PDB file of C-alpha atoms in Angstrom:
ATOM      1  CA  MET A   1     126.750  46.663  11.268  1.00 34.00           C
ATOM      2  CA  ASP A   2     127.793  50.108  12.482  1.00 47.00           C
ATOM      3  CA  GLU A   3     131.322  51.151  11.558  1.00 53.00           C
ATOM      4  CA  PHE A   4     132.445  51.129  15.199  1.00 53.00           C
ATOM      5  CA  GLY A   5     131.548  47.470  15.680  1.00 53.00           C
ATOM      6  CA  THR A   6     133.770  44.455  15.124  1.00 45.00           C
ATOM      7  CA  GLY A   7     131.278  42.623  12.936  1.00 43.00           C
ATOM      8  CA  GLY A   8     132.571  43.862   9.584  1.00 42.00           C
ATOM      9  CA  ASP A   9     135.418  42.056   7.848  1.00 43.00           C
ATOM     10  CA  GLN A  10     137.704  45.059   8.229  1.00 43.00           C
ATOM     11  CA  PHE A  11     137.401  44.854  12.013  1.00 49.00           C
ATOM     12  CA  ARG A  12     137.660  41.110  12.600  1.00 71.00           C
ATOM     13  CA  GLN A  13     141.334  41.612  13.390  1.00 92.00           C
ATOM     14  CA  PRO A  14     141.566  45.258  14.415  1.00 97.00           C
ATOM     15  CA  TYR A  15     144.682  47.285  15.046  1.00 98.00           C
ATOM     16  CA  ILE A  16     144.981  48.665  18.595  1.00 98.00           C
ATOM     17  CA  GLN A  17     147.085  51.653  19.636  1.00 98.00           C
ATOM     18  CA  VAL A  18     147.946  51.627  23.342  1.00 98.00           C
ATOM     19  CA  GLN A  19     148.819  55.117  24.540  1.00 98.00           C
ATOM     20  CA  SER A  20     150.140  56.417  27.847  1.00 98.00           C
ATOM     21  CA  VAL A  21     151.264  59.806  29.117  1.00 98.00           C
ATOM     22  CA  LEU A  22     154.409  59.757  31.263  1.00 98.00           C
ATOM     23  CA  TYR A  23     155.177  62.221  34.025  1.00 96.00           C
ATOM     24  CA  HIS A  24     158.312  61.647  36.112  1.00 95.00           C
ATOM     25  CA  ILE A  25     157.703  57.915  36.313  1.00 95.00           C
ATOM     26  CA  GLU A  26     160.224  55.251  37.261  1.00 94.00           C
ATOM     27  CA  ILE A  27     161.364  53.288  34.203  1.00 96.00           C
ATOM     28  CA  SER A  28     160.874  50.047  36.171  1.00 96.00           C
ATOM     29  CA  SER A  29     157.118  50.726  36.282  1.00 96.00           C
ATOM     30  CA  VAL A  30     157.061  51.269  32.517  1.00 97.00           C
ATOM     31  CA  VAL A  31     158.966  48.032  31.895  1.00 97.00           C
ATOM     32  CA  ARG A  32     156.613  46.053  34.145  1.00 97.00           C
ATOM     33  CA  SER A  33     153.639  47.405  32.195  1.00 98.00           C
ATOM     34  CA  LEU A  34     155.297  46.616  28.858  1.00 98.00           C
ATOM     35  CA  GLU A  35     155.981  43.041  29.931  1.00 98.00           C
ATOM     36  CA  SER A  36     152.281  42.489  30.515  1.00 98.00           C
ATOM     37  CA  LEU A  37     151.253  44.285  27.312  1.00 98.00           C
ATOM     38  CA  SER A  38     153.699  42.227  25.263  1.00 98.00           C
ATOM     39  CA  ARG A  39     152.270  38.966  26.572  1.00 98.00           C
ATOM     40  CA  ALA A  40     148.691  40.168  26.033  1.00 98.00           C
ATOM     41  CA  ALA A  41     149.497  41.288  22.483  1.00 98.00           C
ATOM     42  CA  ASP A  42     151.193  37.982  21.612  1.00 97.00           C
ATOM     43  CA  LEU A  43     148.200  35.973  22.811  1.00 97.00           C
ATOM     44  CA  SER A  44     145.618  38.189  21.137  1.00 97.00           C
ATOM     45  CA  ILE A  45     147.393  38.204  17.786  1.00 97.00           C
ATOM     46  CA  HIS A  46     147.953  34.440  17.965  1.00 96.00           C
ATOM     47  CA  LYS A  47     144.238  33.901  18.660  1.00 96.00           C
ATOM     48  CA  GLY A  48     143.249  36.164  15.782  1.00 96.00           C
ATOM     49  CA  GLU A  49     141.554  38.740  18.001  1.00 97.00           C
ATOM     50  CA  CYS A  50     143.634  41.598  16.633  1.00 97.00           C
ATOM     51  CA  LYS A  51     146.212  41.962  13.899  1.00 97.00           C
ATOM     52  CA  LYS A  52     148.549  44.515  15.469  1.00 97.00           C
ATOM     53  CA  VAL A  53     149.257  46.261  18.766  1.00 98.00           C
ATOM     54  CA  SER A  54     151.417  49.354  19.068  1.00 98.00           C
ATOM     55  CA  VAL A  55     152.418  51.275  22.172  1.00 98.00           C
ATOM     56  CA  ILE A  56     153.046  55.002  22.073  1.00 98.00           C
ATOM     57  CA  TYR A  57     154.306  57.081  24.996  1.00 98.00           C
ATOM     58  CA  GLY A  58     154.069  60.820  25.360  1.00 98.00           C
ATOM     59  CA  ASP A  59     156.383  62.274  27.985  1.00 98.00           C
ATOM     60  CA  ALA A  60     155.154  65.405  29.783  1.00 97.00           C
ATOM     61  CA  SER A  61     158.047  65.427  32.268  1.00 97.00           C
ATOM     62  CA  SER A  62     160.534  68.259  32.661  1.00 96.00           C
ATOM     63  CA  SER A  63     163.240  65.962  31.253  1.00 97.00           C
ATOM     64  CA  PRO A  64     162.927  62.680  29.325  1.00 97.00           C
ATOM     65  CA  CYS A  65     162.023  59.605  31.366  1.00 96.00           C
ATOM     66  CA  ILE A  66     163.399  57.391  28.580  1.00 96.00           C
ATOM     67  CA  ASP A  67     166.666  58.192  26.823  1.00 95.00           C
ATOM     68  CA  GLY A  68     167.644  57.009  23.358  1.00 95.00           C
ATOM     69  CA  ALA A  69     169.625  54.000  24.525  1.00 96.00           C
ATOM     70  CA  GLU A  70     166.843  52.825  26.841  1.00 96.00           C
ATOM     71  CA  LEU A  71     164.266  53.262  24.083  1.00 97.00           C
ATOM     72  CA  GLU A  72     166.291  51.032  21.758  1.00 97.00           C
ATOM     73  CA  ARG A  73     166.637  48.385  24.483  1.00 97.00           C
ATOM     74  CA  LEU A  74     162.869  48.433  25.022  1.00 98.00           C
ATOM     75  CA  ARG A  75     162.215  48.142  21.279  1.00 97.00           C
ATOM     76  CA  GLU A  76     164.554  45.149  21.049  1.00 97.00           C
ATOM     77  CA  ARG A  77     162.984  43.491  24.092  1.00 97.00           C
ATOM     78  CA  PHE A  78     159.363  44.069  22.999  1.00 98.00           C
ATOM     79  CA  PRO A  79     159.404  43.978  19.177  1.00 95.00           C
ATOM     80  CA  ALA A  80     155.727  43.016  18.881  1.00 92.00           C
ATOM     81  CA  LEU A  81     154.634  46.304  20.469  1.00 97.00           C
ATOM     82  CA  ASN A  82     155.975  48.645  17.754  1.00 96.00           C
ATOM     83  CA  LEU A  83     157.066  50.998  20.512  1.00 98.00           C
ATOM     84  CA  SER A  84     157.319  54.747  19.927  1.00 97.00           C
ATOM     85  CA  TYR A  85     158.136  57.621  22.275  1.00 98.00           C
ATOM     86  CA  HIS A  86     157.616  61.372  22.096  1.00 97.00           C
ATOM     87  CA  PHE A  87     159.023  63.917  24.526  1.00 98.00           C
ATOM     88  CA  PHE A  88     156.527  66.788  24.655  1.00 97.00           C
ATOM     89  CA  GLY A  89     158.907  69.298  26.220  1.00 96.00           C
ATOM     90  CA  GLU A  90     156.077  70.634  28.395  1.00 96.00           C
ATOM     91  CA  ASN A  91     153.511  69.358  30.853  1.00 96.00           C
ATOM     92  CA  LEU A  92     150.443  69.012  28.655  1.00 96.00           C
ATOM     93  CA  GLY A  93     148.392  67.211  31.276  1.00 95.00           C
ATOM     94  CA  SER A  94     146.529  63.959  30.733  1.00 95.00           C
ATOM     95  CA  ALA A  95     143.779  65.172  28.379  1.00 97.00           C
ATOM     96  CA  ARG A  96     145.945  67.183  25.984  1.00 98.00           C
ATOM     97  CA  GLY A  97     148.707  64.594  26.122  1.00 98.00           C
ATOM     98  CA  HIS A  98     146.383  61.808  24.999  1.00 98.00           C
ATOM     99  CA  ASN A  99     144.857  64.027  22.323  1.00 98.00           C
ATOM    100  CA  ARG A 100     148.344  64.704  20.990  1.00 98.00           C
ATOM    101  CA  LEU A 101     149.157  60.984  20.880  1.00 98.00           C
ATOM    102  CA  ALA A 102     145.906  60.220  19.068  1.00 98.00           C
ATOM    103  CA  GLU A 103     146.320  62.928  16.414  1.00 97.00           C
ATOM    104  CA  GLY A 104     148.082  60.824  13.828  1.00 90.00           C
ATOM    105  CA  ALA A 105     146.701  57.454  14.874  1.00 97.00           C
ATOM    106  CA  THR A 106     145.581  55.018  12.188  1.00 97.00           C
ATOM    107  CA  ALA A 107     144.542  52.242  14.570  1.00 98.00           C
ATOM    108  CA  ASP A 108     140.970  51.016  14.787  1.00 98.00           C
ATOM    109  CA  TYR A 109     140.939  51.362  18.561  1.00 98.00           C
ATOM    110  CA  LEU A 110     142.754  53.422  21.179  1.00 98.00           C
ATOM    111  CA  LEU A 111     143.553  51.844  24.538  1.00 98.00           C
ATOM    112  CA  ILE A 112     144.004  54.709  26.990  1.00 98.00           C
ATOM    113  CA  LEU A 113     146.247  53.317  29.712  1.00 98.00           C
ATOM    114  CA  ASN A 114     148.073  54.576  32.776  1.00 97.00           C
ATOM    115  CA  PRO A 115     151.762  53.857  32.185  1.00 97.00           C
ATOM    116  CA  ASP A 116     152.169  51.828  35.398  1.00 96.00           C
ATOM    117  CA  VAL A 117     149.167  49.536  34.836  1.00 97.00           C
ATOM    118  CA  VAL A 118     149.789  45.792  34.482  1.00 98.00           C
ATOM    119  CA  VAL A 119     147.206  44.086  32.268  1.00 98.00           C
ATOM    120  CA  CYS A 120     145.974  40.497  32.299  1.00 98.00           C
ATOM    121  CA  PRO A 121     147.099  38.190  29.446  1.00 98.00           C
ATOM    122  CA  ASN A 122     143.635  37.998  27.859  1.00 97.00           C
ATOM    123  CA  LEU A 123     142.894  41.714  28.152  1.00 98.00           C
ATOM    124  CA  PHE A 124     142.494  42.563  24.460  1.00 98.00           C
ATOM    125  CA  GLY A 125     139.999  39.822  23.664  1.00 97.00           C
ATOM    126  CA  HIS A 126     137.794  40.749  26.607  1.00 98.00           C
ATOM    127  CA  MET A 127     138.013  44.476  25.862  1.00 98.00           C
ATOM    128  CA  LEU A 128     137.131  43.992  22.186  1.00 98.00           C
ATOM    129  CA  ALA A 129     134.191  41.646  22.800  1.00 97.00           C
ATOM    130  CA  PRO A 130     131.574  44.326  23.648  1.00 98.00           C
ATOM    131  CA  PHE A 131     132.269  46.074  20.341  1.00 98.00           C
ATOM    132  CA  ALA A 132     130.401  43.268  18.602  1.00 96.00           C
ATOM    133  CA  SER A 133     127.479  45.546  19.440  1.00 96.00           C
ATOM    134  CA  PRO A 134     127.433  48.568  17.126  1.00 95.00           C
ATOM    135  CA  ARG A 135     126.290  50.813  19.968  1.00 97.00           C
ATOM    136  CA  THR A 136     129.333  50.287  22.178  1.00 98.00           C
ATOM    137  CA  GLY A 137     131.511  53.390  22.410  1.00 98.00           C
ATOM    138  CA  MET A 138     133.842  52.663  25.313  1.00 98.00           C
ATOM    139  CA  VAL A 139     134.931  49.645  27.369  1.00 98.00           C
ATOM    140  CA  GLU A 140     136.597  49.776  30.769  1.00 98.00           C
ATOM    141  CA  ALA A 141     138.697  47.121  32.497  1.00 98.00           C
ATOM    142  CA  LYS A 142     138.277  46.059  36.096  1.00 97.00           C
ATOM    143  CA  GLN A 143     140.971  47.505  38.357  1.00 95.00           C
ATOM    144  CA  ILE A 144     142.620  45.553  41.140  1.00 94.00           C
ATOM    145  CA  PRO A 145     143.509  45.580  44.017  1.00 91.00           C
ATOM    146  CA  ILE A 146     140.978  48.396  44.558  1.00 87.00           C
ATOM    147  CA  GLU A 147     138.006  47.985  42.257  1.00 85.00           C
ATOM    148  CA  HIS A 148     136.172  51.157  41.317  1.00 85.00           C
ATOM    149  CA  PRO A 149     132.732  50.967  42.977  1.00 89.00           C
ATOM    150  CA  LYS A 150     130.645  52.469  40.148  1.00 92.00           C
ATOM    151  CA  GLU A 151     127.356  50.675  39.624  1.00 95.00           C
ATOM    152  CA  TYR A 152     127.021  48.650  36.423  1.00 96.00           C
ATOM    153  CA  ASN A 153     124.458  46.316  34.904  1.00 96.00           C
ATOM    154  CA  PRO A 154     125.691  42.789  35.748  1.00 94.00           C
ATOM    155  CA  LEU A 155     124.116  41.385  32.584  1.00 95.00           C
ATOM    156  CA  THR A 156     125.156  43.966  29.998  1.00 96.00           C
ATOM    157  CA  GLY A 157     128.073  45.696  31.737  1.00 97.00           C
ATOM    158  CA  GLU A 158     126.551  49.087  30.966  1.00 98.00           C
ATOM    159  CA  THR A 159     127.753  51.814  33.315  1.00 97.00           C
ATOM    160  CA  GLY A 160     127.690  55.586  33.613  1.00 97.00           C
ATOM    161  CA  TRP A 161     131.323  56.354  32.830  1.00 98.00           C
ATOM    162  CA  ALA A 162     134.701  54.687  32.412  1.00 97.00           C
ATOM    163  CA  THR A 163     137.990  55.501  34.028  1.00 96.00           C
ATOM    164  CA  THR A 164     140.836  55.743  31.531  1.00 96.00           C
ATOM    165  CA  ALA A 165     143.329  53.997  33.758  1.00 96.00           C
ATOM    166  CA  CYS A 166     142.514  51.249  31.223  1.00 98.00           C
ATOM    167  CA  ALA A 167     139.781  51.922  28.668  1.00 98.00           C
ATOM    168  CA  LEU A 168     139.247  51.122  24.985  1.00 98.00           C
ATOM    169  CA  THR A 169     137.418  53.358  22.502  1.00 98.00           C
ATOM    170  CA  PRO A 170     137.165  53.426  18.698  1.00 98.00           C
ATOM    171  CA  ARG A 171     139.685  55.841  17.214  1.00 98.00           C
ATOM    172  CA  LYS A 172     137.107  57.196  14.769  1.00 98.00           C
ATOM    173  CA  LEU A 173     134.627  57.959  17.550  1.00 98.00           C
ATOM    174  CA  PHE A 174     137.366  59.574  19.641  1.00 98.00           C
ATOM    175  CA  HIS A 175     138.165  61.928  16.777  1.00 98.00           C
ATOM    176  CA  GLU A 176     134.511  62.621  15.978  1.00 98.00           C
ATOM    177  CA  LEU A 177     133.916  63.690  19.587  1.00 98.00           C
ATOM    178  CA  GLY A 178     137.020  65.881  19.581  1.00 98.00           C
ATOM    179  CA  GLY A 179     138.906  63.634  21.978  1.00 98.00           C
ATOM    180  CA  PHE A 180     139.241  64.730  25.577  1.00 98.00           C
ATOM    181  CA  ASP A 181     138.208  68.266  26.491  1.00 98.00           C
ATOM    182  CA  ALA A 182     141.740  69.472  27.114  1.00 98.00           C
ATOM    183  CA  ASP A 183     140.704  73.138  27.161  1.00 97.00           C
ATOM    184  CA  THR A 184     138.675  72.417  30.290  1.00 97.00           C
ATOM    185  CA  PHE A 185     140.338  69.505  32.083  1.00 97.00           C
ATOM    186  CA  PHE A 186     144.041  69.194  32.815  1.00 93.00           C
ATOM    187  CA  LEU A 187     144.302  66.039  34.891  1.00 88.00           C
ATOM    188  CA  TYR A 188     141.085  64.671  36.384  1.00 93.00           C
ATOM    189  CA  CYS A 189     137.553  64.077  35.068  1.00 97.00           C
ATOM    190  CA  ASP A 190     138.559  64.235  31.415  1.00 98.00           C
ATOM    191  CA  ASP A 191     137.535  60.558  31.311  1.00 98.00           C
ATOM    192  CA  VAL A 192     134.179  61.179  33.012  1.00 98.00           C
ATOM    193  CA  ASP A 193     133.438  64.007  30.592  1.00 98.00           C
ATOM    194  CA  TYR A 194     134.460  61.918  27.562  1.00 98.00           C
ATOM    195  CA  SER A 195     132.321  58.995  28.777  1.00 98.00           C
ATOM    196  CA  TRP A 196     129.307  61.244  29.143  1.00 98.00           C
ATOM    197  CA  ARG A 197     129.815  62.651  25.644  1.00 98.00           C
ATOM    198  CA  VAL A 198     130.038  59.078  24.321  1.00 98.00           C
ATOM    199  CA  ARG A 199     126.651  58.381  25.908  1.00 98.00           C
ATOM    200  CA  GLU A 200     125.306  61.732  24.744  1.00 98.00           C
ATOM    201  CA  ALA A 201     126.173  60.654  21.183  1.00 98.00           C
ATOM    202  CA  GLY A 202     124.035  57.521  21.597  1.00 98.00           C
ATOM    203  CA  TYR A 203     126.713  54.953  22.479  1.00 98.00           C
ATOM    204  CA  LYS A 204     127.126  52.763  25.540  1.00 98.00           C
ATOM    205  CA  VAL A 205     129.923  52.694  28.094  1.00 98.00           C
ATOM    206  CA  ILE A 206     130.654  49.126  29.209  1.00 98.00           C
ATOM    207  CA  PHE A 207     132.432  47.793  32.291  1.00 98.00           C
ATOM    208  CA  MET A 208     134.132  44.469  31.511  1.00 97.00           C
ATOM    209  CA  PRO A 209     135.061  42.658  34.769  1.00 96.00           C
ATOM    210  CA  ALA A 210     136.776  39.802  32.884  1.00 97.00           C
ATOM    211  CA  ALA A 211     139.384  42.279  31.629  1.00 98.00           C
ATOM    212  CA  VAL A 212     141.587  42.801  34.667  1.00 97.00           C
ATOM    213  CA  ALA A 213     144.185  45.537  35.137  1.00 97.00           C
ATOM    214  CA  PHE A 214     146.436  45.933  38.161  1.00 96.00           C
ATOM    215  CA  HIS A 215     146.602  49.612  39.144  1.00 90.00           C
ATOM    216  CA  ASP A 216     148.959  50.163  42.054  1.00 79.00           C
ATOM    217  CA  LYS A 217     146.738  52.272  44.310  1.00 72.00           C
ATOM    218  CA  ARG A 218     147.407  52.127  48.024  1.00 67.00           C
ATOM    219  CA  LEU A 219     145.519  53.163  51.141  1.00 62.00           C
ATOM    220  CA  SER A 220     146.705  54.326  54.527  1.00 64.00           C
ATOM    221  CA  SER A 221     146.788  51.934  57.477  1.00 64.00           C
ATOM    222  CA  GLN A 222     143.330  53.317  58.331  1.00 65.00           C
ATOM    223  CA  GLY A 223     142.013  52.302  54.898  1.00 64.00           C
ATOM    224  CA  ARG A 224     141.801  55.867  53.572  1.00 66.00           C
ATOM    225  CA  TRP A 225     143.077  57.617  50.456  1.00 65.00           C
ATOM    226  CA  ARG A 226     146.303  59.552  50.794  1.00 69.00           C
ATOM    227  CA  PRO A 227     146.017  62.320  48.199  1.00 72.00           C
ATOM    228  CA  THR A 228     148.930  64.596  47.390  1.00 85.00           C
ATOM    229  CA  SER A 229     148.565  68.360  47.252  1.00 89.00           C
ATOM    230  CA  ALA A 230     148.332  68.210  43.459  1.00 88.00           C
ATOM    231  CA  GLU A 231     145.639  65.524  43.643  1.00 89.00           C
ATOM    232  CA  ARG A 232     143.602  67.614  46.065  1.00 93.00           C
ATOM    233  CA  TYR A 233     143.929  70.708  43.860  1.00 95.00           C
ATOM    234  CA  TYR A 234     143.062  69.059  40.542  1.00 94.00           C
ATOM    235  CA  SER A 235     140.223  67.039  42.082  1.00 94.00           C
ATOM    236  CA  ALA A 236     138.648  70.223  43.431  1.00 96.00           C
ATOM    237  CA  GLU A 237     139.195  72.038  40.137  1.00 97.00           C
ATOM    238  CA  ALA A 238     137.666  69.172  38.143  1.00 97.00           C
ATOM    239  CA  ALA A 239     134.638  68.981  40.437  1.00 97.00           C
ATOM    240  CA  LEU A 240     133.834  72.650  39.812  1.00 98.00           C
ATOM    241  CA  LEU A 241     134.389  72.326  36.069  1.00 98.00           C
ATOM    242  CA  MET A 242     132.227  69.205  35.763  1.00 98.00           C
ATOM    243  CA  ALA A 243     129.366  70.832  37.650  1.00 98.00           C
ATOM    244  CA  TYR A 244     129.578  73.937  35.486  1.00 98.00           C
ATOM    245  CA  LYS A 245     129.925  72.153  32.136  1.00 98.00           C
ATOM    246  CA  TRP A 246     127.124  69.675  32.837  1.00 98.00           C
ATOM    247  CA  SER A 247     124.588  72.340  33.858  1.00 98.00           C
ATOM    248  CA  ARG A 248     124.581  72.055  37.632  1.00 98.00           C
ATOM    249  CA  PRO A 249     124.938  75.671  38.837  1.00 98.00           C
ATOM    250  CA  ASP A 250     123.507  74.597  42.189  1.00 97.00           C
ATOM    251  CA  LEU A 251     126.471  72.297  42.689  1.00 97.00           C
ATOM    252  CA  VAL A 252     128.894  74.982  41.556  1.00 98.00           C
ATOM    253  CA  GLU A 253     127.638  77.202  44.346  1.00 97.00           C
ATOM    254  CA  LEU A 254     127.623  74.371  46.875  1.00 97.00           C
ATOM    255  CA  LEU A 255     131.178  73.359  46.007  1.00 97.00           C
ATOM    256  CA  SER A 256     132.327  76.968  45.965  1.00 98.00           C
ATOM    257  CA  GLY A 257     131.140  77.448  49.524  1.00 97.00           C
ATOM    258  CA  TYR A 258     132.770  74.215  50.604  1.00 95.00           C
ATOM    259  CA  PHE A 259     136.111  74.962  48.943  1.00 97.00           C
ATOM    260  CA  ARG A 260     136.111  78.566  50.148  1.00 96.00           C
ATOM    261  CA  ASN A 261     136.301  77.220  53.682  1.00 94.00           C
ATOM    262  CA  GLY A 262     138.557  74.315  52.767  1.00 92.00           C
ATOM    263  CA  GLY A 263     142.295  73.852  52.693  1.00 95.00           C
ATOM    264  CA  GLU A 264     144.861  75.789  50.690  1.00 96.00           C
ATOM    265  CA  ASP A 265     144.587  73.493  47.659  1.00 96.00           C
ATOM    266  CA  GLU A 266     140.801  73.785  47.515  1.00 97.00           C
ATOM    267  CA  ARG A 267     140.884  77.573  47.902  1.00 97.00           C
ATOM    268  CA  ARG A 268     143.444  77.832  45.121  1.00 97.00           C
ATOM    269  CA  ALA A 269     141.300  75.678  42.829  1.00 97.00           C
ATOM    270  CA  LEU A 270     138.261  77.862  43.530  1.00 98.00           C
ATOM    271  CA  LYS A 271     140.253  81.024  42.824  1.00 98.00           C
ATOM    272  CA  ASN A 272     141.411  79.628  39.480  1.00 97.00           C
ATOM    273  CA  PHE A 273     137.843  78.603  38.590  1.00 98.00           C
ATOM    274  CA  GLU A 274     136.472  82.040  39.430  1.00 98.00           C
ATOM    275  CA  GLU A 275     139.189  83.709  37.357  1.00 98.00           C
ATOM    276  CA  ARG A 276     138.347  81.479  34.376  1.00 97.00           C
ATOM    277  CA  ARG A 277     134.657  82.250  34.747  1.00 97.00           C
ATOM    278  CA  ALA A 278     135.314  86.004  34.938  1.00 97.00           C
ATOM    279  CA  SER A 279     137.442  85.883  31.772  1.00 97.00           C
ATOM    280  CA  GLY A 280     134.929  83.765  29.828  1.00 96.00           C
ATOM    281  CA  LYS A 281     137.222  80.720  29.630  1.00 96.00           C
ATOM    282  CA  LEU A 282     134.757  78.123  30.876  1.00 97.00           C
ATOM    283  CA  PRO A 283     133.029  75.641  28.533  1.00 97.00           C
ATOM    284  CA  ALA A 284     129.488  76.148  27.333  1.00 96.00           C
ATOM    285  CA  PRO A 285     127.075  74.292  29.651  1.00 97.00           C
ATOM    286  CA  ARG A 286     125.396  71.227  28.150  1.00 98.00           C
ATOM    287  CA  ASP A 287     122.822  68.578  29.057  1.00 98.00           C
ATOM    288  CA  PRO A 288     120.365  71.073  30.636  1.00 97.00           C
ATOM    289  CA  ALA A 289     117.758  68.330  31.129  1.00 97.00           C
ATOM    290  CA  HIS A 290     120.307  66.239  33.098  1.00 97.00           C
ATOM    291  CA  ALA A 291     119.690  63.227  30.868  1.00 97.00           C
ATOM    292  CA  ILE A 292     123.370  62.184  30.852  1.00 98.00           C
ATOM    293  CA  GLY A 293     125.332  63.653  33.741  1.00 97.00           C
ATOM    294  CA  GLN A 294     124.982  62.135  37.191  1.00 96.00           C
ATOM    295  CA  PHE A 295     126.066  63.803  40.414  1.00 97.00           C
ATOM    296  CA  ILE A 296     125.277  61.464  43.293  1.00 94.00           C
ATOM    297  CA  ASP A 297     126.635  62.031  46.798  1.00 89.00           C
ATOM    298  CA  GLY A 298     129.671  63.837  45.455  1.00 88.00           C
ATOM    299  CA  MET A 299     130.351  61.148  42.826  1.00 92.00           C
ATOM    300  CA  TYR A 300     129.632  60.872  39.099  1.00 95.00           C
ATOM    301  CA  ALA A 301     127.590  57.664  39.309  1.00 94.00           C
ATOM    302  CA  LEU A 302     125.691  55.604  41.817  1.00 93.00           C
ATOM    303  CA  HIS A 303     128.182  53.522  43.785  1.00 92.00           C
ATOM    304  CA  ARG A 304     127.744  49.921  44.850  1.00 87.00           C
ATOM    305  CA  TYR A 305     129.417  50.542  48.182  1.00 78.00           C
ATOM    306  CA  PRO A 306     130.827  53.625  49.963  1.00 68.00           C
ATOM    307  CA  LEU A 307     134.390  54.787  49.416  1.00 58.00           C
TER     308      LEU A 307
END
């Protein structure tokens, strides 16, 4: 059995580190998430699915979201979660923040989780199950109320990439792949890029619909996304960086033309990308045969239904 699987004796009851990056979040959202994680951990440990669950927060806010007194109250309320908290003192972004949290990890698995996500009680068992196969490198939970429409094999769960709103990966594999590409991605597409590198290394990315996670995403009254200025900027930036890194210069040019005539956020993202390219600060292109990366109708996988 491969060392990333759960078949060996040392992994029959693995240790899971849950990690989240905070950024100016309401403490009530954190508490709601912890309540669900505590219940899920209790059930999983009781059933012998895992031996330990810890939760570690990294705070990228301008000032701490959790003060010392609140941290102690949370530790007393959720003792099974072995809660720890680190104030970064700077906005590291999602990718670098998670890399920082994973640096000293000793857990068998890392659960990358948005700090406001509420998980189902049987989450850990369902997320661990696919790792019985030695070729599984990443497992993604199903999000509600808005399920991500990426295509997946209904028999095996295999899919093109996993969103890290709630995703599990072996800590050893995460370190071997260098974690998230924080030098390239600040906020978006670090999970797509990591998923593709997992597949590039010969492992599978699995969507597990039985593992349910509530992610509080809301649409307008017309059923459309309501992105903020920051979301528009970082989405445009990530799109250019993904196309460049995964050897699609044709898409770089197409997106550049589109963003050049777009809104202020898109133009700013294009300007930043062009400055990085001129100064040699872009990643080396990979996957020239396009065996891994998928760019389909502006998305990074074939979708089951339109957004």
